[in-house]
Amino acid sequence: MRYHTPESFEDASAIAAGAEGVTRYLAGGTDILVQMRSDIVTPDDLIDIKHIVGVKEIARSDDGGWRIGAAVAGAELGEHDGVGADWPGVVEAMELVGSTQVQGRATLTGNLCNASPAADSVPAMIAAGATVSVTGPDGPRKIAVEDVPTGPGQISLVRGEVVTAVNLPARGPGGGDAYLRFTPRTEMDIAVVGCGISLTRDGDTITSARVALGAVAPTALLVEAAAAALVGGTLDDGALDALAAAAEAACNPIDDKRGTIRFRTHVAGVLARRVAKIAYDRAGGAK
Amino acid sequence: MSHISNPLPILDGAEKVTGRLRYLDDMQFEGMAHAQLVFSTLAHGRIIALDTARAMAVPGVLAVFHHGNTPDNRYNSTIWFEEQEAPEDERMFPQVVRHVGDRVAAVVAETPRIARRAAGLIRVEYDILPAVIDPALALDGSAGPDGLAEEVRFDYGDTDRAFEAADLIVDTTVSTPRTHHGAIENHSCVAIPQPDGRILLHSPCQSVHAVQVVCARALGVPASQVRAVMSPIGGSFGGKAEPVLEPLCAHFALALNRPVGLSFDRGETFTATRTRSGARGRVRTAVTGDGRILARQTDVVSDIGAYCTGGHFLPGSMSQRLCRLYDVESQRFRGRAALTNTVPSGAYRGYGSPQIHAISEINLDLTARRLGMDPVAFRLKNLIDPYAVDPVTGGDIGNARIRECAQEGAARFGWQQRRDRDRSTGRLRRGIGMACATHINGCFPGFHEATTATLAVRNDGRLDLTCALHDLGCGSNTVLAQIIAEVLQVAPADVVFSAVDTDICDYDLGTRASRMTYICGEAVRRTSESLKAVLRSTASLEFNCETTDLCFDSGQVICAGQGREMTYSELAAHAARRHLFLTATETYRATANPGSFAAHFAEVEVDTLTGVARVVDYLAAHDLGRSINRQLVSGQIHGGIQMGIGFGLLEDIGLDPDTGKMKGDRFSRYHMVNAPEMPKVEIVLVERSEPTGPFGAKAVGELATIPVAPAIVNAVNDALNTELTCLPLAPERIAEAAR
């Protein structure tokens, strides 16, 4: 195995583009190091991106959003007042990943690129309308978060491409987001269902919404029908019923030890209602 | 000073929490090779071809072992002593595999990684045989040969007439899950051939003498050829009671004439060691209208898995518990152990008690409900009295204080106030539940329930204790040191424990059956008294005084009349000049088996939409005679509740009903309770002293987990007004019931 410590994303990309065998990027390492130790993956080239300047920085972007470097750990994100004020749902989702120790290393970018359908931060990022910045052989580009995972363990990036940062849009006035997941126990668990919702209000009326579900399909889902159930209304009981029905209808989960199809589908509706209420309250100024 | 009831921290606690204690898997032995097993992927099959060529070709591979080149000696891994009768259905590597995870082959190589990779290259061809996963099918004969491993019955009183006379009969069927022990340390073993041809085994085990006899049987050598030494253990809970790896490891090491280490990872410990047996029990309880139990009929089937690795003892141990908690005039019991093509069962904290108590205490709660009676009042009407005689064995149950547990526990918990509270009909519902339980103290009258201990004064004044005492991490050595310290007036830290080694220690049954404090504690107490008598007579020579003029304090013998004192160290030096040695050996043979008792009370909050039940408040009342160490008692009770909540609400290895594969074979799919799920726990100790126990003490460790699951299930049923009886009450089951 060759271990690389490039000083720029262009160099990282060039190494990956020129490599022929199994290539992996290393930032927090909470997935890749575990996989290596248990012989699940044995990279020929391991590209450590932590030495790249700015990769652990959180910065305000020109449009008023946030740019979160690819190696920013969950714990650092959790302590960042600015991001937490704008996107509490995204921050809370990331903080649900792993233990305190894992939080010291794990990253939003890694949680996304590991491409687990149950990744907690992904539905929250999709709901937020987040994108990732990518550097690759054909230059930089931006990809919507929902377009990154293509299946369990699979992503849409091509050889030589590397995620440099996650971009959260400007929150703007009257906005709120939230993420909840269902797990049988509180800590150290993997989502049976996850739900992220971001919405904006004008007075009591919802003017825009994005609803995303995790762990109920091969990838996290952006559920437009669920968002449509919210927009134009005031989150009355009818809207919540329609939201829950749309969320349930979007589910295409696996049937496994951690949840049957019937249970996951039912809980998706329950969570969507709860998340919508929190996001709505936050959009109305609640903390 | 008194050392009894002191909250002394666990003696090896500092070593553990600072990471200094080396467990077996941390140790390197010179020239050690490493073994990796290959496991059956089928629930039942005959191996017709094994291709080991590719594995053997891997550089660094030393040998591949399988049914074709290992001894065909049959053995039973539950035996504790030579000549113990037991069905000998195991061999190192069977040709007919009986469960997914059964042992097919092993690769021994220079490194664990080479062994693991080479093991992946072994190809196995099977004739597929029909597999029986459902224990009911194993018993009715429809699926092939008789799957009945053991049947126990008892019948006393006139049950039929009592049922005819009853005002109400409540008939329930409760099922309990197969569960994993979840000890932090996985199974591990190192075998080292000795220059004299013997084999030395290092093992984190519950009995070195069991390791010795099981290995001797499997290897086909006299027990004297096997030396077993206990290594520091990272928890067991019964999972390491039976030697699983040791016979294999011993054979590999002897065959290669090299030290060989074999360590399981978590998945292997799940699928290829032991589990708690599943149980399904029907109880019919006949009561009078005012809540007196007239009779009870119990029929339990335990799913013991593929081998008689301990599960076959369950019908017997379950039957005991039914006669030692309530005063029931007539009872009929049938317990059967069914062999299935699933992972084997074995010892697991409580040994059948958690299952039988879940089965019977849920039934009793539903009986109280149908009678319209308070569950506590109903139980108080029927609970057993001190010194009652067990109608089946004829032994008495000792100073049983279950009534006090139920009464004082209910009062402190505020049972009545909580019962009187208005019930929510919203999304979150609260409920309360309780359960009573009993457990044994040692193996008497079965087996040779005895412990031999030797205590000697060292030159430095500390005390050498030689005894096969297997502290599994529960702190039994700390408790035993306190008992010795109390008799001989030394600091507990001045007791030096011998290695637990078959070459050093006298025979002992090992740590099982809640016998450490009650049996081994009484043995070391008597040995301490014996040594004290030796100290007294020796000191009377030195001081030239009457033995009655002497007293003991802070590691000194004091002759108050002369104003002189002598440290134990000085006394030992003086005695040596007279060719006297300050040592005593005693064998204590148990004469009783009193019950330990508990009443547990739980309040739960159930989310009717997601089906999550959270235990929000908890009280455990225990009759343990007397606590030797309050801090360790509290630790045992907290740990027991943690384990019991898992048993009641979450834990299940999830055997696939068609393939027998374990779906919950890792912690991402097998939920043990962790810190956020733990309720606030209040502990009530009922300390009325057991006359046969050391300083009045009885056991607490196993019992602490036994009433937990039924107390919680009863609380959930109270919250939802349901009659859920299929454990664990996982969110899915509750959500379904609440819809």
Short mmCIF file of C-alpha atoms in Angstrom, two decimals, chain A:
data_model
loop_
_atom_site.label_atom_id
_atom_site.label_comp_id
_atom_site.label_asym_id
_atom_site.label_seq_id
_atom_site.Cartn_x
_atom_site.Cartn_y
_atom_site.Cartn_z
CA MET A 1 0.00 0.00 0.00
CA ARG A 2 1.23 3.45 -0.92
CA TYR A 3 0.44 6.22 1.54
CA HIS A 4 0.25 9.74 0.11
CA THR A 5 0.09 13.11 1.84
CA PRO A 6 -0.65 15.61 -0.93
CA GLU A 7 -0.57 19.32 -0.09
CA SER A 8 -3.34 20.30 -2.48
CA PHE A 9 -6.54 18.79 -3.81
CA GLU A 10 -5.12 19.07 -7.32
CA ASP A 11 -2.25 16.82 -6.24
CA ALA A 12 -4.66 14.47 -4.48
CA SER A 13 -6.74 14.27 -7.60
CA ALA A 14 -3.69 13.65 -9.79
CA ILE A 15 -2.51 10.80 -7.55
CA ALA A 16 -5.96 9.22 -7.64
CA ALA A 17 -6.31 9.71 -11.39
CA GLY A 18 -2.95 8.05 -11.99
CA ALA A 19 -3.56 5.13 -9.63
CA GLU A 20 -4.71 1.82 -11.00
CA GLY A 21 -5.71 -0.38 -8.10
CA VAL A 22 -7.95 0.26 -5.13
CA THR A 23 -7.79 3.92 -4.09
CA ARG A 24 -9.17 5.44 -0.93
CA TYR A 25 -9.07 8.89 0.62
CA LEU A 26 -8.29 9.28 4.29
CA ALA A 27 -9.67 12.13 6.38
CA GLY A 28 -11.23 11.11 9.71
CA GLY A 29 -10.62 7.46 8.93
CA THR A 30 -13.55 6.25 11.03
CA ASP A 31 -14.78 4.10 8.15
CA ILE A 32 -11.70 3.35 6.06
CA LEU A 33 -9.35 2.44 8.90
CA VAL A 34 -11.91 0.06 10.37
CA GLN A 35 -12.47 -1.51 6.96
CA MET A 36 -8.73 -1.91 6.46
CA ARG A 37 -8.19 -3.50 9.85
CA SER A 38 -10.91 -6.04 9.23
CA ASP A 39 -9.70 -6.87 5.70
CA ILE A 40 -12.81 -5.50 4.02
CA VAL A 41 -10.75 -3.09 1.91
CA THR A 42 -7.02 -3.16 1.22
CA PRO A 43 -6.16 0.01 -0.70
CA ASP A 44 -3.22 0.09 -3.08
CA ASP A 45 -3.15 3.86 -2.67
CA LEU A 46 -4.29 5.63 0.47
CA ILE A 47 -4.45 9.39 -0.02
CA ASP A 48 -4.43 11.35 3.22
CA ILE A 49 -6.05 14.74 2.59
CA LYS A 50 -5.58 16.11 6.10
CA HIS A 51 -2.36 17.94 5.15
CA ILE A 52 -4.11 20.17 2.62
CA VAL A 53 -4.37 23.79 3.75
CA GLY A 54 -7.88 24.78 4.75
CA VAL A 55 -9.31 21.25 4.76
CA LYS A 56 -10.28 21.55 8.42
CA GLU A 57 -11.79 25.01 8.13
CA ILE A 58 -15.35 26.24 8.33
CA ALA A 59 -15.81 29.48 6.41
CA ARG A 60 -18.64 31.81 5.47
CA SER A 61 -19.11 31.68 1.71
CA ASP A 62 -19.76 34.68 -0.53
CA ASP A 63 -23.48 33.87 -0.86
CA GLY A 64 -23.93 33.89 2.94
CA GLY A 65 -23.81 30.11 3.29
CA TRP A 66 -21.13 27.95 4.81
CA ARG A 67 -18.20 26.07 3.37
CA ILE A 68 -17.20 23.12 5.55
CA GLY A 69 -13.82 21.60 4.71
CA ALA A 70 -13.69 17.91 3.91
CA ALA A 71 -11.75 17.06 7.07
CA VAL A 72 -13.79 19.10 9.58
CA ALA A 73 -14.66 16.73 12.42
CA GLY A 74 -18.17 16.37 13.80
CA ALA A 75 -17.06 17.72 17.16
CA GLU A 76 -15.71 20.92 15.55
CA LEU A 77 -18.89 21.38 13.57
CA GLY A 78 -20.91 20.87 16.72
CA GLU A 79 -19.04 23.67 18.49
CA HIS A 80 -19.34 26.15 15.62
CA ASP A 81 -21.93 28.73 16.63
CA GLY A 82 -22.52 30.13 13.16
CA VAL A 83 -23.36 26.86 11.42
CA GLY A 84 -25.38 25.70 14.41
CA ALA A 85 -27.47 28.88 14.32
CA ASP A 86 -28.20 28.58 10.60
CA TRP A 87 -28.47 24.81 10.16
CA PRO A 88 -29.14 23.17 13.53
CA GLY A 89 -30.64 20.11 11.83
CA VAL A 90 -27.46 19.40 9.87
CA VAL A 91 -25.29 19.86 12.94
CA GLU A 92 -27.50 17.66 15.10
CA ALA A 93 -27.55 14.95 12.45
CA MET A 94 -23.76 14.91 12.22
CA GLU A 95 -23.47 14.79 15.99
CA LEU A 96 -25.56 11.60 16.07
CA VAL A 97 -22.82 9.77 14.20
CA GLY A 98 -20.80 7.42 16.41
CA SER A 99 -19.42 8.01 19.87
CA THR A 100 -17.67 11.00 21.42
CA GLN A 101 -14.36 9.50 20.30
CA VAL A 102 -15.60 8.99 16.75
CA GLN A 103 -16.92 12.57 16.72
CA GLY A 104 -13.36 13.78 17.17
CA ARG A 105 -12.48 12.38 13.75
CA ALA A 106 -15.58 11.68 11.66
CA THR A 107 -16.50 14.15 8.91
CA LEU A 108 -19.60 15.19 6.98
CA THR A 109 -17.81 14.40 3.74
CA GLY A 110 -16.84 10.94 4.93
CA ASN A 111 -20.36 10.22 6.17
CA LEU A 112 -21.62 11.13 2.70
CA CYS A 113 -18.98 9.29 0.67
CA ASN A 114 -19.14 6.10 2.74
CA ALA A 115 -22.59 5.94 1.12
CA SER A 116 -24.44 4.07 3.83
CA PRO A 117 -28.19 4.42 3.24
CA ALA A 118 -28.46 5.01 7.00
CA ALA A 119 -25.90 7.85 7.20
CA ASP A 120 -27.40 10.39 9.58
CA SER A 121 -26.00 13.59 8.12
CA VAL A 122 -27.09 12.86 4.56
CA PRO A 123 -30.88 13.39 4.80
CA ALA A 124 -30.20 16.57 6.79
CA MET A 125 -27.81 17.85 4.12
CA ILE A 126 -30.22 16.94 1.33
CA ALA A 127 -33.02 18.78 3.12
CA ALA A 128 -30.73 21.77 3.51
CA GLY A 129 -30.04 21.83 -0.21
CA ALA A 130 -26.33 21.24 0.37
CA THR A 131 -23.81 20.65 -2.39
CA VAL A 132 -20.28 19.28 -2.41
CA SER A 133 -17.35 20.90 -4.18
CA VAL A 134 -15.33 18.40 -6.15
CA THR A 135 -11.89 18.67 -7.75
CA GLY A 136 -11.09 16.27 -10.55
CA PRO A 137 -9.26 15.69 -13.81
CA ASP A 138 -11.82 17.83 -15.63
CA GLY A 139 -11.59 20.66 -13.11
CA PRO A 140 -13.83 21.66 -10.25
CA ARG A 141 -17.57 21.11 -10.12
CA LYS A 142 -20.41 21.14 -7.65
CA ILE A 143 -22.76 18.23 -7.08
CA ALA A 144 -26.00 18.22 -5.11
CA VAL A 145 -25.67 15.97 -2.07
CA GLU A 146 -28.59 13.81 -3.19
CA ASP A 147 -26.70 13.04 -6.39
CA VAL A 148 -23.57 11.75 -4.66
CA PRO A 149 -24.67 8.31 -3.37
CA THR A 150 -25.92 5.94 -6.06
CA GLY A 151 -26.41 2.85 -3.90
CA PRO A 152 -25.08 1.26 -0.73
CA GLY A 153 -21.32 1.93 -0.75
CA GLN A 154 -21.49 3.50 -4.22
CA ILE A 155 -21.03 7.15 -5.22
CA SER A 156 -21.22 9.05 -8.49
CA LEU A 157 -17.74 10.56 -8.36
CA VAL A 158 -15.38 9.36 -11.10
CA ARG A 159 -11.78 8.23 -10.68
CA GLY A 160 -9.58 11.15 -9.82
CA GLU A 161 -12.36 13.19 -8.27
CA VAL A 162 -12.15 14.22 -4.64
CA VAL A 163 -14.62 16.13 -2.44
CA THR A 164 -13.02 19.29 -1.11
CA ALA A 165 -15.88 20.73 0.95
CA VAL A 166 -19.57 20.63 1.77
CA ASN A 167 -21.48 23.81 0.93
CA LEU A 168 -24.55 24.79 2.90
CA PRO A 169 -26.64 27.52 1.29
CA ALA A 170 -27.50 30.82 2.94
CA ARG A 171 -30.23 30.20 5.49
CA GLY A 172 -32.10 33.41 4.84
CA PRO A 173 -35.01 34.73 6.92
CA GLY A 174 -37.82 32.53 8.21
CA GLY A 175 -35.98 29.26 7.74
CA GLY A 176 -35.61 26.24 9.99
CA ASP A 177 -34.39 22.69 9.69
CA ALA A 178 -34.35 19.55 11.82
CA TYR A 179 -33.29 15.93 11.70
CA LEU A 180 -34.49 12.98 13.75
CA ARG A 181 -33.67 9.35 13.45
CA PHE A 182 -35.25 6.28 14.93
CA THR A 183 -32.99 3.84 16.74
CA PRO A 184 -34.04 1.24 19.32
CA ARG A 185 -31.64 2.77 21.80
CA THR A 186 -30.44 6.34 22.20
CA GLU A 187 -26.72 6.18 21.55
CA MET A 188 -24.23 4.20 19.51
CA ASP A 189 -26.73 2.97 17.00
CA ILE A 190 -27.51 3.06 13.30
CA ALA A 191 -30.66 4.72 12.00
CA VAL A 192 -33.58 2.42 11.27
CA VAL A 193 -35.21 5.49 9.71
CA GLY A 194 -33.84 9.02 9.43
CA CYS A 195 -35.72 12.15 8.38
CA GLY A 196 -34.45 15.65 7.63
CA ILE A 197 -36.70 18.59 6.79
CA SER A 198 -35.86 22.18 5.98
CA LEU A 199 -38.53 24.79 5.36
CA THR A 200 -39.14 28.52 5.20
CA ARG A 201 -42.08 30.43 6.55
CA ASP A 202 -43.75 33.69 5.74
CA GLY A 203 -45.72 34.31 8.89
CA ASP A 204 -47.47 31.01 9.57
CA THR A 205 -47.42 29.87 5.97
CA ILE A 206 -44.78 27.51 4.66
CA THR A 207 -43.28 28.96 1.49
CA SER A 208 -40.75 26.27 0.65
CA ALA A 209 -39.74 22.89 1.97
CA ARG A 210 -37.40 20.02 1.35
CA VAL A 211 -38.01 16.61 2.93
CA ALA A 212 -35.43 13.81 2.91
CA LEU A 213 -35.54 10.28 4.28
CA GLY A 214 -32.69 7.95 5.21
CA ALA A 215 -32.44 4.18 5.68
CA VAL A 216 -35.65 3.46 3.80
CA ALA A 217 -34.14 2.95 0.35
CA PRO A 218 -30.72 2.15 -1.22
CA THR A 219 -29.86 5.84 -0.97
CA ALA A 220 -31.22 8.74 1.05
CA LEU A 221 -34.31 10.08 -0.70
CA LEU A 222 -35.43 13.61 -1.51
CA VAL A 223 -39.22 13.27 -1.29
CA GLU A 224 -40.80 16.00 -3.33
CA ALA A 225 -44.37 14.83 -2.72
CA ALA A 226 -43.78 15.17 1.00
CA ALA A 227 -42.48 18.71 0.55
CA ALA A 228 -45.47 19.55 -1.61
CA ALA A 229 -47.75 18.48 1.23
CA LEU A 230 -46.24 21.23 3.36
CA VAL A 231 -45.85 24.18 1.01
CA GLY A 232 -48.64 26.72 1.10
CA GLY A 233 -50.06 25.45 4.38
CA THR A 234 -49.63 26.16 8.06
CA LEU A 235 -48.69 22.66 9.17
CA ASP A 236 -52.21 21.83 10.25
CA ASP A 237 -53.30 18.26 10.93
CA GLY A 238 -54.27 17.74 7.30
CA ALA A 239 -50.83 18.79 6.12
CA LEU A 240 -49.16 16.51 8.67
CA ASP A 241 -51.31 13.58 7.53
CA ALA A 242 -50.44 14.27 3.91
CA LEU A 243 -46.77 14.62 4.80
CA ALA A 244 -46.76 11.30 6.65
CA ALA A 245 -48.59 9.56 3.83
CA ALA A 246 -46.15 10.90 1.26
CA ALA A 247 -43.18 9.87 3.38
CA GLU A 248 -44.57 6.38 3.82
CA ALA A 249 -45.29 6.09 0.12
CA ALA A 250 -41.70 6.97 -0.74
CA CYS A 251 -40.26 4.17 1.38
CA ASN A 252 -38.64 1.21 -0.29
CA PRO A 253 -36.72 -0.28 2.64
CA ILE A 254 -35.01 -3.59 3.24
CA ASP A 255 -36.46 -6.10 5.67
CA ASP A 256 -33.80 -6.93 8.20
CA LYS A 257 -32.96 -7.59 11.84
CA ARG A 258 -33.07 -3.89 12.66
CA GLY A 259 -36.47 -3.21 11.13
CA THR A 260 -39.09 -4.81 8.94
CA ILE A 261 -40.49 -3.06 5.89
CA ARG A 262 -43.78 -2.47 7.68
CA PHE A 263 -42.13 -0.96 10.74
CA ARG A 264 -39.67 1.24 8.85
CA THR A 265 -42.47 2.58 6.67
CA HIS A 266 -44.67 3.32 9.66
CA VAL A 267 -41.85 5.06 11.53
CA ALA A 268 -40.97 7.19 8.47
CA GLY A 269 -44.40 8.77 8.75
CA VAL A 270 -44.11 9.24 12.51
CA LEU A 271 -40.70 10.89 12.21
CA ALA A 272 -41.72 13.14 9.32
CA ARG A 273 -44.48 14.64 11.47
CA ARG A 274 -42.16 15.22 14.40
CA VAL A 275 -39.36 16.69 12.29
CA ALA A 276 -41.73 19.00 10.44
CA LYS A 277 -43.00 20.42 13.72
CA ILE A 278 -39.48 21.14 14.97
CA ALA A 279 -38.40 22.72 11.69
CA TYR A 280 -41.58 24.79 11.59
CA ASP A 281 -41.03 26.05 15.13
CA ARG A 282 -37.43 26.88 14.37
CA ALA A 283 -38.43 28.74 11.23
CA GLY A 284 -40.77 30.71 13.46
CA GLY A 285 -37.91 31.74 15.70
CA ALA A 286 -37.92 29.00 18.31
CA LYS A 287 -34.55 27.82 19.52
#
